[in-house]
Coordinates of C-alpha atoms in Angstrom, one line a residue:
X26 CA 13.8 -5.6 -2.2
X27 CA 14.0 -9.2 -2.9
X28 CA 16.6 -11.2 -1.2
X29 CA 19.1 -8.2 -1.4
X30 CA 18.3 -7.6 -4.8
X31 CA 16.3 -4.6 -5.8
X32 CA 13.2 -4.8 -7.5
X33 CA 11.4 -2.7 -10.4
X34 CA 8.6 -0.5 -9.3
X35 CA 5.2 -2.2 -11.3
X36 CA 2.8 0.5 -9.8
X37 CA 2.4 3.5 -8.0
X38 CA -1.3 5.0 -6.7
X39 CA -1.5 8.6 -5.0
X40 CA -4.2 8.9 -2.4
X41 CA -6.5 11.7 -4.0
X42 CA -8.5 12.5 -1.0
X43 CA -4.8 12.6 1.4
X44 CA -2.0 13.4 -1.0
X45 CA 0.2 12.6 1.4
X46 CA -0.2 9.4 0.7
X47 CA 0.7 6.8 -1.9
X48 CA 0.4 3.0 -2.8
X49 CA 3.8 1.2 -4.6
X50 CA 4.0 -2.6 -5.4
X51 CA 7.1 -3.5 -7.4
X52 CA 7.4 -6.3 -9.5
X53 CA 6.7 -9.8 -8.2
X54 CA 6.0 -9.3 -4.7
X55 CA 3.2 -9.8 -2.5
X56 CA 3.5 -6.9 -0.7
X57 CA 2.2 -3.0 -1.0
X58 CA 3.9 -0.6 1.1
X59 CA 2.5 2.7 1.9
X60 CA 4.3 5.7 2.3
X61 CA 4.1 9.8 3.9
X62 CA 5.9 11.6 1.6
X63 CA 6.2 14.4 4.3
X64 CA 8.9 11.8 6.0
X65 CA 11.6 11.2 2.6
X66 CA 14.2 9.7 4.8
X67 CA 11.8 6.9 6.4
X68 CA 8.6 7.6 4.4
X69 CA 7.1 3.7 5.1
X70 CA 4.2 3.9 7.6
X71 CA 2.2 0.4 6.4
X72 CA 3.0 -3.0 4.9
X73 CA 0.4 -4.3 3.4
X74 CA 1.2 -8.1 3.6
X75 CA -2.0 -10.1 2.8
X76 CA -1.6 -11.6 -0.5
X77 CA -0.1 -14.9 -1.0
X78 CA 0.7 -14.3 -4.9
X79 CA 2.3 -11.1 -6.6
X80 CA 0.2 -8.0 -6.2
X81 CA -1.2 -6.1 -9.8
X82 CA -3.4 -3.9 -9.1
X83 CA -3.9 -1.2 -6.4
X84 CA -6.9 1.6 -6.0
X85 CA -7.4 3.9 -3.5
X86 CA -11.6 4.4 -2.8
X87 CA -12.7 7.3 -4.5
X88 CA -14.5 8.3 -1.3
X89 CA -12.7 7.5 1.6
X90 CA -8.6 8.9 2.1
X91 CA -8.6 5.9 4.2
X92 CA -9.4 2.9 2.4
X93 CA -7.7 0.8 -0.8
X94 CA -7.7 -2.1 -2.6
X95 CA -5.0 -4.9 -3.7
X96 CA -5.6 -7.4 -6.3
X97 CA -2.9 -10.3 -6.7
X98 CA -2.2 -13.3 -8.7
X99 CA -3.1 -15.1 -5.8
X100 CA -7.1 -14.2 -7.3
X101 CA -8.1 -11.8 -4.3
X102 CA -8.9 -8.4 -4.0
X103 CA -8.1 -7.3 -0.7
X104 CA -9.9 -4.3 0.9
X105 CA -7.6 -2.7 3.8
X106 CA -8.5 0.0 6.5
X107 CA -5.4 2.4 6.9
X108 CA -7.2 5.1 9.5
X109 CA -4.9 3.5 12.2
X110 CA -0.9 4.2 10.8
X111 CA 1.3 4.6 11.5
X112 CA 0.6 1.4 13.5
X113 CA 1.3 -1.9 11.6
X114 CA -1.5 -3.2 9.2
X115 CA -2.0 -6.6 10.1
X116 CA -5.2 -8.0 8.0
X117 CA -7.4 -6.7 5.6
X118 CA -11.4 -5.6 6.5
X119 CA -12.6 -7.4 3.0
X120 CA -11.4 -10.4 1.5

């Protein structure tokens, strides 16, 4: 949501190695949140919160269940370590 407003979903990445898993960034925000889709009525178990400009792009590692990348307009690619949810997601291992 933005400021009580809903937002349009820009992307959506499933987790090939845990399909359990998947990445959504809507439109304009900074933000990716992860959710369990074994949990529908409160499926969010991360944040991700890094970026400082709209996130565009998100990739889970082809090789690890545990490990994905955000790129924003803010010109980073962020590389964040997930192993540890449902506990909050503070920073990313890569910048």
């Amino acid at each position: 949501r933005n400021g009580g407003k809903k937002s349009p979903l820009l992307r959506l990445g499933w987790n090939k190695l845990d399909p359990f898993y998947l990445a959504t960034v809507s439109l304009n925000s900074p933000s990716t949140m992860i959710l369990d889709v074994r949990w529908p009525k409160q499926p969010l178990v991360a944040n991700l919160t890094g970026h400082t400009g709209s996130v565009n792009a998100i990739a889970w590692a082809p090789h690890s269940p545990c490990h994905i990348c955000t790129a924003g307009d803010d010109t980073q690619a962020l590389i964040w370590h997930l192993s540890d949810m449902p506990r909050p997601i503070d920073n990313p291992i890569l910048a």
